CSV table of C-alpha atoms in Angstrom, one decimal:
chain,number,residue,atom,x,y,z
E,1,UNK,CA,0.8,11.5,-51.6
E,2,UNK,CA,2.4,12.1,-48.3
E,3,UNK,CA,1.1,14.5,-46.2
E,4,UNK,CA,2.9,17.4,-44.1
E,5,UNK,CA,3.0,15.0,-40.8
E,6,UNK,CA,4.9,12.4,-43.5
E,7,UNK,CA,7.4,12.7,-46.2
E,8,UNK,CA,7.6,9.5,-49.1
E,9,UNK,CA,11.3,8.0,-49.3
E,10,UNK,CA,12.7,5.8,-51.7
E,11,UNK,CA,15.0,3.1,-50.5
E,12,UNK,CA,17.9,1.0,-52.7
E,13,UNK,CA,19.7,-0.3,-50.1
E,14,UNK,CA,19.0,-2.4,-46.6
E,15,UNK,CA,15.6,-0.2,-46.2
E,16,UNK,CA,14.0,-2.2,-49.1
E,17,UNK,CA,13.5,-5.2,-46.7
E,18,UNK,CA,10.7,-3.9,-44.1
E,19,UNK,CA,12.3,-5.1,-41.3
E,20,UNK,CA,15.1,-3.1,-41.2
E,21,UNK,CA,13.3,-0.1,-42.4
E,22,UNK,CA,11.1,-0.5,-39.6
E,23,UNK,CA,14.2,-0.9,-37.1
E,24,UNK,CA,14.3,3.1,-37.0
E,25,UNK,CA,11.1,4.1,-39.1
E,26,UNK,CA,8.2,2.2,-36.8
E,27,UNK,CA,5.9,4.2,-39.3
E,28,UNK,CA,7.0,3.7,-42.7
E,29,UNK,CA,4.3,1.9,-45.1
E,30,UNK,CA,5.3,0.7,-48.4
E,31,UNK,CA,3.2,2.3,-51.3
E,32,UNK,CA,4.9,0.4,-54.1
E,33,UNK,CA,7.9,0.4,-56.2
E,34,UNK,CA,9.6,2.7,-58.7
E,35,UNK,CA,13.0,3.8,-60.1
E,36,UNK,CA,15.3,7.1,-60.3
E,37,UNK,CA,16.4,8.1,-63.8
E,38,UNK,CA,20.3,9.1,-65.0
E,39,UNK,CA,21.5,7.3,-61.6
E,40,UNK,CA,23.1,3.7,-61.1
E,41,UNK,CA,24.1,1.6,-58.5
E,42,UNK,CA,27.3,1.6,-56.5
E,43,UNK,CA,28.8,1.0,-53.5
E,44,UNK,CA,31.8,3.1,-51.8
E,45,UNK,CA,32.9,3.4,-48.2
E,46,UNK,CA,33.4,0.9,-45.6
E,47,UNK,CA,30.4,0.7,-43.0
E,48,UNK,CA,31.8,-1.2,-39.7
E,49,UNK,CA,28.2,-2.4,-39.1
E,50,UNK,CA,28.2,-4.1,-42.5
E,51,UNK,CA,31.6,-5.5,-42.5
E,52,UNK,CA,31.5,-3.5,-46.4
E,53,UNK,CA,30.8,-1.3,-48.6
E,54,UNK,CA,27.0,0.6,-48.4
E,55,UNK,CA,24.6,1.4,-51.4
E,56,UNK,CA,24.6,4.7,-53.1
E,57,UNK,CA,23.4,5.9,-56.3
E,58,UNK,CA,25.7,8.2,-58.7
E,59,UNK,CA,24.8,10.2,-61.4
E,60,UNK,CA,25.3,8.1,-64.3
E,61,UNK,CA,23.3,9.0,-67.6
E,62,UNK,CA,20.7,6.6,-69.0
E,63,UNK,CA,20.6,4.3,-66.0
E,64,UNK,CA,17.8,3.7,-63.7
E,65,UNK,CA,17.7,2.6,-59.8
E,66,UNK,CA,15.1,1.2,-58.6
E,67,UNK,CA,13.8,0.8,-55.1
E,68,UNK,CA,11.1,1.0,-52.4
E,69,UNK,CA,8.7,3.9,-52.3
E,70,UNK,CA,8.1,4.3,-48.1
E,71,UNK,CA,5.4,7.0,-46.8
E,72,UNK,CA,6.8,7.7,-42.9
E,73,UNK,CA,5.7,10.1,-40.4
E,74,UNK,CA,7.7,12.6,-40.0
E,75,UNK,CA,8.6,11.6,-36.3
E,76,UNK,CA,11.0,9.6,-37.7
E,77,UNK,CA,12.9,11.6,-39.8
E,78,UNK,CA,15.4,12.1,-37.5
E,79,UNK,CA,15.9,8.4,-36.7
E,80,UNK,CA,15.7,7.6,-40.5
E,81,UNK,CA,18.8,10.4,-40.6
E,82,UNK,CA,20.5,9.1,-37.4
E,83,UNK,CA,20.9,5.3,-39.5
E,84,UNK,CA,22.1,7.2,-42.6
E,85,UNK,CA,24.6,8.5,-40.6
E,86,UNK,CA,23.8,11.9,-41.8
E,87,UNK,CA,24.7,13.5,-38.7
E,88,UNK,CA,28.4,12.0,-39.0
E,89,UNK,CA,28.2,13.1,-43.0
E,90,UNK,CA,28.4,9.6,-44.2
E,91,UNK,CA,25.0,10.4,-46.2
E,92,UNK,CA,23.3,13.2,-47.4
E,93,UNK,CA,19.4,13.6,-48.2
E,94,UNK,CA,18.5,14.5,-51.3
E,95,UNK,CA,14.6,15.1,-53.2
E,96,UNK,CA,14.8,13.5,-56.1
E,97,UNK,CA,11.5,12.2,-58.2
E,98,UNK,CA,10.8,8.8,-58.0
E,99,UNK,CA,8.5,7.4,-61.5
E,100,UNK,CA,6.5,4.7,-59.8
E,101,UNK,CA,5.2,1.6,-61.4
E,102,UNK,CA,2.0,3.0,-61.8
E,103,UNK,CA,3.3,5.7,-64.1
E,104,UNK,CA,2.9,8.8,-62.2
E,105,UNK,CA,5.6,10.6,-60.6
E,106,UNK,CA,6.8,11.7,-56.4
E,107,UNK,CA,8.7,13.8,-55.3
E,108,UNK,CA,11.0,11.6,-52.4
E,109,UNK,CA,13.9,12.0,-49.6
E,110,UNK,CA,16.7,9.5,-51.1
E,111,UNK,CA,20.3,9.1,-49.2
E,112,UNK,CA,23.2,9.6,-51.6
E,113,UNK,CA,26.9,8.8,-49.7
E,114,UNK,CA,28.6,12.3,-49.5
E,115,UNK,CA,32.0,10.9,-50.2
E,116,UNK,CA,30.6,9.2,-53.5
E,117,UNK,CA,32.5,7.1,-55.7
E,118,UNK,CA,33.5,8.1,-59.5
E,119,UNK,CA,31.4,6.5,-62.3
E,120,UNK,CA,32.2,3.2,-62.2
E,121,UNK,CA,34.6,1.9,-65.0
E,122,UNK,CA,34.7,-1.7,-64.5
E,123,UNK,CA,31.9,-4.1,-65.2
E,124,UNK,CA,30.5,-6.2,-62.3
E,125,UNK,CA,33.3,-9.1,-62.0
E,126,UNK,CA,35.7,-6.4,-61.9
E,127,UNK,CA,34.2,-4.4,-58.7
E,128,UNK,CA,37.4,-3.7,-56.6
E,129,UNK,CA,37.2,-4.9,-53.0
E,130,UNK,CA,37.1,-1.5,-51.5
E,131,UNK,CA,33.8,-1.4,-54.0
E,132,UNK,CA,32.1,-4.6,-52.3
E,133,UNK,CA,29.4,-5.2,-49.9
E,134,UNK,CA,29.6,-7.8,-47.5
E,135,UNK,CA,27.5,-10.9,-48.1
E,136,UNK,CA,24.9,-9.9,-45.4
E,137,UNK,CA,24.5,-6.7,-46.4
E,138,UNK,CA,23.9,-8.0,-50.3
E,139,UNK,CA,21.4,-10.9,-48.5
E,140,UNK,CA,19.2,-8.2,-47.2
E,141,UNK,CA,19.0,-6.2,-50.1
E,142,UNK,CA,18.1,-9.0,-52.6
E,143,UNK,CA,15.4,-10.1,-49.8
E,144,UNK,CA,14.1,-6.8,-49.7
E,145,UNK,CA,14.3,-6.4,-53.5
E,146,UNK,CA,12.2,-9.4,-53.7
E,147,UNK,CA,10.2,-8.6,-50.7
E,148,UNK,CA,9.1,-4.9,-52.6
E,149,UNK,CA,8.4,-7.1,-56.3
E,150,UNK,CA,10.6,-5.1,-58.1
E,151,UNK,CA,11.2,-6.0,-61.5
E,152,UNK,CA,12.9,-9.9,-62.1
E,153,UNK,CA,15.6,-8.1,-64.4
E,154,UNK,CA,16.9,-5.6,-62.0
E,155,UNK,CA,16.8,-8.4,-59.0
E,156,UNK,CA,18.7,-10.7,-61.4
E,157,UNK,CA,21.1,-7.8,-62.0
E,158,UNK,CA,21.9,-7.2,-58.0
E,159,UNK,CA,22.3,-11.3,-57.6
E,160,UNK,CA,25.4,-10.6,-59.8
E,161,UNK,CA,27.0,-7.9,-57.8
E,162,UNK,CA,30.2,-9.3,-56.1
E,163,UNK,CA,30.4,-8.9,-52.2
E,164,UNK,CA,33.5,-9.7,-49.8
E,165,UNK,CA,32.4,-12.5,-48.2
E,166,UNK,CA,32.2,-11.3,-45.0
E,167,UNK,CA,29.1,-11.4,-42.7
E,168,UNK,CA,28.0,-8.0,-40.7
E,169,UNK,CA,27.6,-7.7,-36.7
E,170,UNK,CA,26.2,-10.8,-35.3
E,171,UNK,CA,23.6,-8.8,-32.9
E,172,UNK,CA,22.5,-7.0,-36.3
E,173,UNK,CA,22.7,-10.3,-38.4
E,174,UNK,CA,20.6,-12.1,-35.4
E,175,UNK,CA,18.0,-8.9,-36.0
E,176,UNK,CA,17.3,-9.7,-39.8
E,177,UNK,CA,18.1,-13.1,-39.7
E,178,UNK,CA,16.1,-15.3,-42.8
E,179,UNK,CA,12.9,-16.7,-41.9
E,180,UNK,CA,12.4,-18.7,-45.2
């Protein structure tokens, strides 16, 4: 349970690896894995730093997200905000609960884009190219999926989500590069 000097935060995207969560959140210790209920998976935008489309969840009934529960200090809230690029209302924070593996439930921070896609009505080979991540971006959120142990189904599930092909910001990509 985090206390008033931290909040708990569950990432989907980039922030399940913990070295780019630790980029801006210094703080933030992983206390497991869970998943969001009546949400799925999508990606919509165009983020310059990615070269692609971000994560973001949508309301989507009898679907499940899952992700990396975080406890931060609360000093770096506003960092955590600053790369969601909430103050240029790219994201918005939400408090949803999080069901963790355990089987008990938190209450977390999650990021959910503002300008959010429909419900998807494609299947996975058919995600439109204005609907792809780039390949770094999808790299860093399969490491990180791995990295957190979240369930073999739902990593094998990402590993089929079609990205652009392109590669992100070579400074950024240098920052997260593999270490395998």
């Amino acid at each position: 349970m985090a206390s008033t000097k931290s909040f708990n935060y569950f990432a989907f995207g980039s922030n399940l690896l913990s070295k780019r969560i630790h980029m801006e959140s210094p703080t933030a210790v992983r206390k497991g894995f869970g998943y969001i209920e009546n949400y799925s998976l999508d990606f919509f935008h165009f983020a310059a730093r990615w070269r692609g489309a971000p994560a973001t969840i949508v309301e989507n009934e009898g679907y499940k997200v899952w992700g990396a529960i975080w406890e931060i200090e609360s000093i770096n809230l506003t960092g955590l905000d600053r790369q969601e690029g909430v103050h240029n209302q790219v994201y918005k924070p939400l408090t949803l609960p999080v069901y963790t593996s355990e089987g008990g439930t938190l209450e977390c921070r999650v990021y959910q884009l503002v300008k959010n896609p429909p419900k998807a009505d494609f299947t996975e080979p058919d995600r439109p190219f204005e609907r792809q991540p780039s390949k770094t971006y999808l790299d860093v959120i399969l490491r990180g999926a791995k990295e957190t142990g979240l369930p073999v189904d739902y990593t094998d599930f990402l590993s089929t989500i079609k990205h652009n092909g392109h590669t992100g910001d070579p400074k950024f990509e240098i920052d997260l590069a593999v270490q395998d």
